[in-house]
Amino acid sequence: MMLASLSYELHEPTKRSAAGDSTVLLLGSLGSDRSMWSEQVRALAQSFRVLAVDLRGHGGSEVIDGPSTAEELALDIVSVIDSLEIDRVHMVGLSLGGAVALEMGIRYPERLDSLALICTSAKFGEPQPWLDRATLVRKDGMEAVANSVASRWVSPGKAEASPELMARLERMVLATPAEGYASACEALATYDVRAELGSIKAPVLAIAGADDPATPPESLQEILDGIGHGRLVVLDPAAHVPTFEQSEQLSDLLQQHVLDNVGGSRW
């Protein structure tokens, strides 16, 4: 497997605390970059070390031509935390990032203190639509999908009330390299960890958006049922990327989840 060189930013805690040595690792959604976490970084870095990472082919990270897999994306993350000499992390993954977080929980459990899974799934539908989307962006560029992708990230009410935000989100999608996006679509086409969820031992918080058309609350509940533990919180209003729409509540949930599991003491 070929590793990708990933772009990231590491924030040390601004206030020293018993949890100050804990690292919260943030992984975003398909078509995003790590700026989607700006509000959460600001809140969490008051108490914890925060590592926000661009997945391969996204943001400032390396693009590797051709299909990738969620396992390869997880190996990229292991390489980053190894390079920073970080043994364990509280992993937070949203959508595609959640798929990578689940891979980490299954394949590298010794590297996790906890898992927070946001608007994600153990299987993202049937393969063909993802393969079709990969073909489309390779042919016509990100312009072919940017508007439809951004429109799923926030609830209809928020989208109508915040045209500036929608323009910003569409620019974020447009800035994603087409090959990086297509490669990630192919990773989601082959992704299915439903049979392996029971091996995850880390404490789990699942967060869903009530208005999420891609991974509704039922998708998160299916993950928890497969794992056999954890709790589900549904944010309302919120769609597929609640970092923009419910930033304060999301930050509070993540902070409490990390504090509850400092040192992975529950498992």
mmCIF file of C-alpha atoms in Angstrom:
data_model
loop_
_atom_site.group_PDB
_atom_site.id
_atom_site.type_symbol
_atom_site.label_atom_id
_atom_site.label_comp_id
_atom_site.label_asym_id
_atom_site.label_seq_id
_atom_site.Cartn_x
_atom_site.Cartn_y
_atom_site.Cartn_z
ATOM 1 C CA MET A 1 0.000 0.000 0.000
ATOM 2 C CA MET A 2 1.229 3.489 -0.859
ATOM 3 C CA LEU A 3 1.068 6.041 1.946
ATOM 4 C CA ALA A 4 0.080 9.629 1.197
ATOM 5 C CA SER A 5 1.771 12.650 2.733
ATOM 6 C CA LEU A 6 -0.940 14.405 4.733
ATOM 7 C CA SER A 7 -1.328 18.069 5.584
ATOM 8 C CA TYR A 8 -2.328 18.841 9.160
ATOM 9 C CA GLU A 9 -2.263 21.416 11.903
ATOM 10 C CA LEU A 10 -1.434 20.647 15.536
ATOM 11 C CA HIS A 11 -2.669 22.899 18.324
ATOM 12 C CA GLU A 12 -1.326 22.642 21.863
ATOM 13 C CA PRO A 13 -3.800 23.296 24.691
ATOM 14 C CA THR A 14 -4.044 26.909 25.775
ATOM 15 C CA LYS A 15 -4.842 25.916 29.363
ATOM 16 C CA ARG A 16 -2.975 23.230 31.259
ATOM 17 C CA SER A 17 -5.182 20.556 32.770
ATOM 18 C CA ALA A 18 -5.138 16.893 33.719
ATOM 19 C CA ALA A 19 -6.401 16.167 30.204
ATOM 20 C CA GLY A 20 -3.837 18.412 28.514
ATOM 21 C CA ASP A 21 -1.785 15.494 27.227
ATOM 22 C CA SER A 22 -4.814 14.012 25.455
ATOM 23 C CA THR A 23 -4.874 14.420 21.685
ATOM 24 C CA VAL A 24 -8.125 14.909 19.778
ATOM 25 C CA LEU A 25 -7.750 13.979 16.093
ATOM 26 C CA LEU A 26 -10.298 15.469 13.670
ATOM 27 C CA LEU A 27 -11.087 13.909 10.259
ATOM 28 C CA GLY A 28 -13.536 15.523 7.881
ATOM 29 C CA SER A 29 -16.007 14.640 5.191
ATOM 30 C CA LEU A 30 -15.703 13.875 1.507
ATOM 31 C CA GLY A 31 -15.005 17.102 -0.365
ATOM 32 C CA SER A 32 -13.937 19.125 2.669
ATOM 33 C CA ASP A 33 -10.708 20.387 4.170
ATOM 34 C CA ARG A 34 -9.737 20.756 7.808
ATOM 35 C CA SER A 35 -11.088 24.315 7.983
ATOM 36 C CA MET A 36 -14.504 22.702 8.480
ATOM 37 C CA TRP A 37 -13.384 22.099 12.077
ATOM 38 C CA SER A 38 -12.343 25.682 12.840
ATOM 39 C CA GLU A 39 -14.932 26.248 15.578
ATOM 40 C CA GLN A 40 -14.283 22.868 17.183
ATOM 41 C CA VAL A 41 -10.525 23.440 17.093
ATOM 42 C CA ARG A 42 -10.990 26.773 18.840
ATOM 43 C CA ALA A 43 -13.118 25.216 21.583
ATOM 44 C CA LEU A 44 -11.259 21.934 22.105
ATOM 45 C CA ALA A 45 -7.754 23.403 22.026
ATOM 46 C CA GLN A 46 -8.497 25.237 25.245
ATOM 47 C CA SER A 47 -8.145 21.921 27.070
ATOM 48 C CA PHE A 48 -6.612 19.345 24.728
ATOM 49 C CA ARG A 49 -3.981 18.950 22.052
ATOM 50 C CA VAL A 50 -5.923 19.061 18.772
ATOM 51 C CA LEU A 51 -4.728 17.529 15.509
ATOM 52 C CA ALA A 52 -6.818 18.444 12.442
ATOM 53 C CA VAL A 53 -5.865 16.436 9.352
ATOM 54 C CA ASP A 54 -6.721 16.670 5.654
ATOM 55 C CA LEU A 55 -7.414 13.188 4.314
ATOM 56 C CA ARG A 56 -5.462 12.123 1.231
ATOM 57 C CA GLY A 57 -6.549 13.944 -1.883
ATOM 58 C CA HIS A 58 -8.214 16.685 0.164
ATOM 59 C CA GLY A 59 -7.083 20.133 1.274
ATOM 60 C CA GLY A 60 -3.309 20.321 1.303
ATOM 61 C CA SER A 61 -2.695 16.567 1.394
ATOM 62 C CA GLU A 62 -1.082 14.558 -1.361
ATOM 63 C CA VAL A 63 -3.207 13.258 -4.216
ATOM 64 C CA ILE A 64 -2.464 9.675 -5.239
ATOM 65 C CA ASP A 65 -3.988 8.704 -8.559
ATOM 66 C CA GLY A 66 -6.383 5.795 -8.706
ATOM 67 C CA PRO A 67 -8.747 4.122 -6.270
ATOM 68 C CA SER A 68 -8.028 4.099 -2.565
ATOM 69 C CA THR A 69 -9.529 2.142 0.323
ATOM 70 C CA ALA A 70 -10.595 3.107 3.827
ATOM 71 C CA GLU A 71 -7.825 0.876 5.148
ATOM 72 C CA GLU A 72 -5.256 2.911 3.203
ATOM 73 C CA LEU A 73 -6.727 6.128 4.549
ATOM 74 C CA ALA A 74 -6.405 4.737 8.072
ATOM 75 C CA LEU A 75 -2.779 3.798 7.448
ATOM 76 C CA ASP A 76 -2.125 7.390 6.379
ATOM 77 C CA ILE A 77 -3.418 8.516 9.777
ATOM 78 C CA VAL A 78 -1.287 5.985 11.648
ATOM 79 C CA SER A 79 1.741 7.323 9.779
ATOM 80 C CA VAL A 80 0.954 10.895 10.854
ATOM 81 C CA ILE A 81 0.516 10.106 14.544
ATOM 82 C CA ASP A 82 3.641 7.930 14.459
ATOM 83 C CA SER A 83 5.611 10.830 12.982
ATOM 84 C CA LEU A 84 4.383 13.074 15.797
ATOM 85 C CA GLU A 85 5.187 10.397 18.407
ATOM 86 C CA ILE A 86 1.576 10.318 19.580
ATOM 87 C CA ASP A 87 0.643 6.908 20.953
ATOM 88 C CA ARG A 88 -3.122 7.270 21.355
ATOM 89 C CA VAL A 89 -5.816 9.672 20.225
ATOM 90 C CA HIS A 90 -9.439 10.515 20.776
ATOM 91 C CA MET A 91 -10.562 10.127 17.181
ATOM 92 C CA VAL A 92 -13.382 12.231 15.776
ATOM 93 C CA GLY A 93 -14.540 11.377 12.263
ATOM 94 C CA LEU A 94 -17.327 12.881 10.175
ATOM 95 C CA SER A 95 -18.761 11.026 7.158
ATOM 96 C CA LEU A 96 -15.708 9.783 5.210
ATOM 97 C CA GLY A 97 -13.658 10.652 8.291
ATOM 98 C CA GLY A 98 -16.022 8.497 10.321
ATOM 99 C CA ALA A 99 -15.350 5.574 8.011
ATOM 100 C CA VAL A 100 -11.631 6.026 8.643
ATOM 101 C CA ALA A 101 -12.282 6.280 12.375
ATOM 102 C CA LEU A 102 -14.176 2.981 12.306
ATOM 103 C CA GLU A 103 -11.287 1.390 10.418
ATOM 104 C CA MET A 104 -8.964 2.627 13.160
ATOM 105 C CA GLY A 105 -11.217 1.199 15.840
ATOM 106 C CA ILE A 106 -11.254 -2.185 14.113
ATOM 107 C CA ARG A 107 -7.634 -2.458 12.967
ATOM 108 C CA TYR A 108 -5.674 -0.277 15.400
ATOM 109 C CA PRO A 109 -7.605 -0.332 18.681
ATOM 110 C CA GLU A 110 -4.438 0.194 20.710
ATOM 111 C CA ARG A 111 -4.107 3.693 19.190
ATOM 112 C CA LEU A 112 -7.503 4.951 20.398
ATOM 113 C CA ASP A 113 -8.723 6.353 23.702
ATOM 114 C CA SER A 114 -12.206 6.966 22.324
ATOM 115 C CA LEU A 115 -14.261 7.313 19.141
ATOM 116 C CA ALA A 116 -16.696 10.041 18.146
ATOM 117 C CA LEU A 117 -18.577 9.187 14.954
ATOM 118 C CA ILE A 118 -20.492 11.997 13.255
ATOM 119 C CA CYS A 119 -22.933 11.603 10.363
ATOM 120 C CA THR A 120 -21.330 8.445 9.046
ATOM 121 C CA SER A 121 -22.181 4.827 8.245
ATOM 122 C CA ALA A 122 -20.783 1.301 8.318
ATOM 123 C CA LYS A 123 -21.702 1.030 4.603
ATOM 124 C CA PHE A 124 -22.485 3.939 2.305
ATOM 125 C CA GLY A 125 -25.063 2.388 0.014
ATOM 126 C CA GLU A 126 -24.399 0.414 -3.142
ATOM 127 C CA PRO A 127 -21.088 0.739 -5.010
ATOM 128 C CA GLN A 128 -22.289 1.886 -8.437
ATOM 129 C CA PRO A 129 -23.426 5.424 -7.540
ATOM 130 C CA TRP A 130 -20.005 6.096 -5.997
ATOM 131 C CA LEU A 131 -18.227 4.724 -9.053
ATOM 132 C CA ASP A 132 -20.467 6.849 -11.280
ATOM 133 C CA ARG A 133 -19.640 9.943 -9.224
ATOM 134 C CA ALA A 134 -15.927 9.210 -9.481
ATOM 135 C CA THR A 135 -16.249 8.929 -13.263
ATOM 136 C CA LEU A 136 -18.246 12.165 -13.401
ATOM 137 C CA VAL A 137 -15.726 14.316 -11.510
ATOM 138 C CA ARG A 138 -12.789 12.881 -13.426
ATOM 139 C CA LYS A 139 -14.561 13.843 -16.659
ATOM 140 C CA ASP A 140 -16.232 17.141 -15.770
ATOM 141 C CA GLY A 141 -14.394 18.350 -12.667
ATOM 142 C CA MET A 142 -15.702 19.319 -9.252
ATOM 143 C CA GLU A 143 -18.084 21.836 -10.824
ATOM 144 C CA ALA A 144 -20.307 18.874 -11.668
ATOM 145 C CA VAL A 145 -21.023 18.082 -8.005
ATOM 146 C CA ALA A 146 -20.088 21.113 -5.873
ATOM 147 C CA ASN A 147 -23.555 22.604 -5.524
ATOM 148 C CA SER A 148 -25.321 19.321 -4.773
ATOM 149 C CA VAL A 149 -22.652 18.276 -2.248
ATOM 150 C CA ALA A 150 -22.723 21.584 -0.371
ATOM 151 C CA SER A 151 -26.516 21.593 -0.276
ATOM 152 C CA ARG A 152 -26.506 18.351 1.739
ATOM 153 C CA TRP A 153 -24.152 19.728 4.381
ATOM 154 C CA VAL A 154 -26.654 22.008 6.180
ATOM 155 C CA SER A 155 -30.396 21.897 6.745
ATOM 156 C CA PRO A 156 -32.681 23.627 4.230
ATOM 157 C CA GLY A 157 -33.525 26.393 6.691
ATOM 158 C CA LYS A 158 -29.876 27.178 7.347
ATOM 159 C CA ALA A 159 -29.065 27.105 3.643
ATOM 160 C CA GLU A 160 -31.861 29.582 2.861
ATOM 161 C CA ALA A 161 -30.869 31.903 5.703
ATOM 162 C CA SER A 162 -27.103 31.820 5.054
ATOM 163 C CA PRO A 163 -26.201 32.349 1.379
ATOM 164 C CA GLU A 164 -22.685 33.449 2.395
ATOM 165 C CA LEU A 165 -22.113 30.154 4.206
ATOM 166 C CA MET A 166 -23.394 28.178 1.229
ATOM 167 C CA ALA A 167 -21.038 30.043 -1.083
ATOM 168 C CA ARG A 168 -18.146 29.266 1.277
ATOM 169 C CA LEU A 169 -19.047 25.569 1.401
ATOM 170 C CA GLU A 170 -19.335 25.361 -2.360
ATOM 171 C CA ARG A 171 -15.891 26.965 -2.699
ATOM 172 C CA MET A 172 -14.499 24.341 -0.318
ATOM 173 C CA VAL A 173 -15.874 21.531 -2.454
ATOM 174 C CA LEU A 174 -14.632 23.168 -5.661
ATOM 175 C CA ALA A 175 -11.136 23.440 -4.186
ATOM 176 C CA THR A 176 -10.946 19.675 -3.634
ATOM 177 C CA PRO A 177 -8.769 18.013 -6.301
ATOM 178 C CA ALA A 178 -11.014 16.037 -8.651
ATOM 179 C CA GLU A 179 -8.751 12.976 -8.529
ATOM 180 C CA GLY A 180 -8.633 13.094 -4.724
ATOM 181 C CA TYR A 181 -12.411 13.262 -4.583
ATOM 182 C CA ALA A 182 -12.847 10.467 -7.123
ATOM 183 C CA SER A 183 -10.366 8.238 -5.303
ATOM 184 C CA ALA A 184 -12.274 8.740 -2.045
ATOM 185 C CA CYS A 185 -15.566 7.924 -3.797
ATOM 186 C CA GLU A 186 -14.002 4.627 -4.856
ATOM 187 C CA ALA A 187 -12.975 3.986 -1.251
ATOM 188 C CA LEU A 188 -16.580 4.448 -0.158
ATOM 189 C CA ALA A 189 -17.789 2.156 -2.958
ATOM 190 C CA THR A 190 -15.901 -0.781 -1.452
ATOM 191 C CA TYR A 191 -16.399 0.146 2.198
ATOM 192 C CA ASP A 192 -18.445 -2.186 4.407
ATOM 193 C CA VAL A 193 -17.428 -2.872 8.022
ATOM 194 C CA ARG A 194 -20.794 -4.015 9.358
ATOM 195 C CA ALA A 195 -19.538 -7.515 10.135
ATOM 196 C CA GLU A 196 -16.521 -6.150 12.049
ATOM 197 C CA LEU A 197 -18.184 -3.575 14.279
ATOM 198 C CA GLY A 198 -18.379 -5.946 17.232
ATOM 199 C CA SER A 199 -14.595 -5.900 17.577
ATOM 200 C CA ILE A 200 -14.558 -2.190 18.517
ATOM 201 C CA LYS A 201 -13.894 -1.759 22.234
ATOM 202 C CA ALA A 202 -13.219 1.982 22.502
ATOM 203 C CA PRO A 203 -15.904 4.168 24.103
ATOM 204 C CA VAL A 204 -18.168 5.520 21.364
ATOM 205 C CA LEU A 205 -20.226 8.666 20.936
ATOM 206 C CA ALA A 206 -22.394 8.770 17.806
ATOM 207 C CA ILE A 207 -23.774 12.097 16.577
ATOM 208 C CA ALA A 208 -26.379 12.387 13.834
ATOM 209 C CA GLY A 209 -28.101 15.264 12.056
ATOM 210 C CA ALA A 210 -31.882 15.117 12.142
ATOM 211 C CA ASP A 211 -32.038 16.441 8.568
ATOM 212 C CA ASP A 212 -29.127 14.425 7.160
ATOM 213 C CA PRO A 213 -30.151 12.969 3.773
ATOM 214 C CA ALA A 214 -26.946 10.913 3.409
ATOM 215 C CA THR A 215 -26.425 9.255 6.796
ATOM 216 C CA PRO A 216 -29.611 9.718 8.841
ATOM 217 C CA PRO A 217 -29.811 8.879 12.554
ATOM 218 C CA GLU A 218 -30.672 5.270 11.675
ATOM 219 C CA SER A 219 -27.201 4.854 10.138
ATOM 220 C CA LEU A 220 -25.555 5.860 13.412
ATOM 221 C CA GLN A 221 -27.872 3.629 15.428
ATOM 222 C CA GLU A 222 -26.937 0.702 13.183
ATOM 223 C CA ILE A 223 -23.280 1.333 14.015
ATOM 224 C CA LEU A 224 -23.988 1.387 17.753
ATOM 225 C CA ASP A 225 -26.063 -1.779 17.505
ATOM 226 C CA GLY A 226 -23.175 -3.499 15.741
ATOM 227 C CA ILE A 227 -20.596 -2.290 18.251
ATOM 228 C CA GLY A 228 -22.797 -3.145 21.208
ATOM 229 C CA HIS A 229 -22.146 0.004 23.243
ATOM 230 C CA GLY A 230 -22.139 3.782 22.985
ATOM 231 C CA ARG A 231 -24.760 6.492 22.881
ATOM 232 C CA LEU A 232 -26.475 8.418 20.096
ATOM 233 C CA VAL A 233 -27.148 12.155 20.089
ATOM 234 C CA VAL A 234 -29.295 13.664 17.326
ATOM 235 C CA LEU A 235 -28.692 17.343 16.546
ATOM 236 C CA ASP A 236 -31.715 19.270 15.303
ATOM 237 C CA PRO A 237 -31.625 21.221 13.069
ATOM 238 C CA ALA A 238 -28.575 19.764 11.362
ATOM 239 C CA ALA A 239 -27.810 17.940 8.140
ATOM 240 C CA HIS A 240 -24.676 16.095 7.020
ATOM 241 C CA VAL A 241 -21.977 18.458 8.335
ATOM 242 C CA PRO A 242 -23.163 19.909 11.665
ATOM 243 C CA THR A 243 -19.807 21.580 12.370
ATOM 244 C CA PHE A 244 -21.226 24.731 10.726
ATOM 245 C CA GLU A 245 -24.813 24.593 11.970
ATOM 246 C CA GLN A 246 -24.481 23.275 15.535
ATOM 247 C CA SER A 247 -20.882 24.232 16.234
ATOM 248 C CA GLU A 248 -21.271 25.076 19.929
ATOM 249 C CA GLN A 249 -23.357 22.034 20.830
ATOM 250 C CA LEU A 250 -21.076 19.762 18.822
ATOM 251 C CA SER A 251 -17.981 21.159 20.519
ATOM 252 C CA ASP A 252 -19.552 20.689 23.948
ATOM 253 C CA LEU A 253 -20.455 17.078 23.168
ATOM 254 C CA LEU A 254 -16.954 16.286 21.944
ATOM 255 C CA GLN A 255 -15.284 17.982 24.911
ATOM 256 C CA GLN A 256 -17.372 16.047 27.421
ATOM 257 C CA HIS A 257 -16.799 12.770 25.571
ATOM 258 C CA VAL A 258 -13.041 13.250 25.717
ATOM 259 C CA LEU A 259 -13.119 14.266 29.391
ATOM 260 C CA ASP A 260 -15.182 11.184 30.201
ATOM 261 C CA ASN A 261 -12.571 8.948 28.552
ATOM 262 C CA VAL A 262 -9.204 10.469 29.343
ATOM 263 C CA GLY A 263 -6.672 7.676 29.151
ATOM 264 C CA GLY A 264 -9.188 5.223 27.710
ATOM 265 C CA SER A 265 -10.067 4.293 31.270
ATOM 266 C CA ARG A 266 -13.375 2.667 30.405
ATOM 267 C CA TRP A 267 -12.072 -0.259 28.410
#
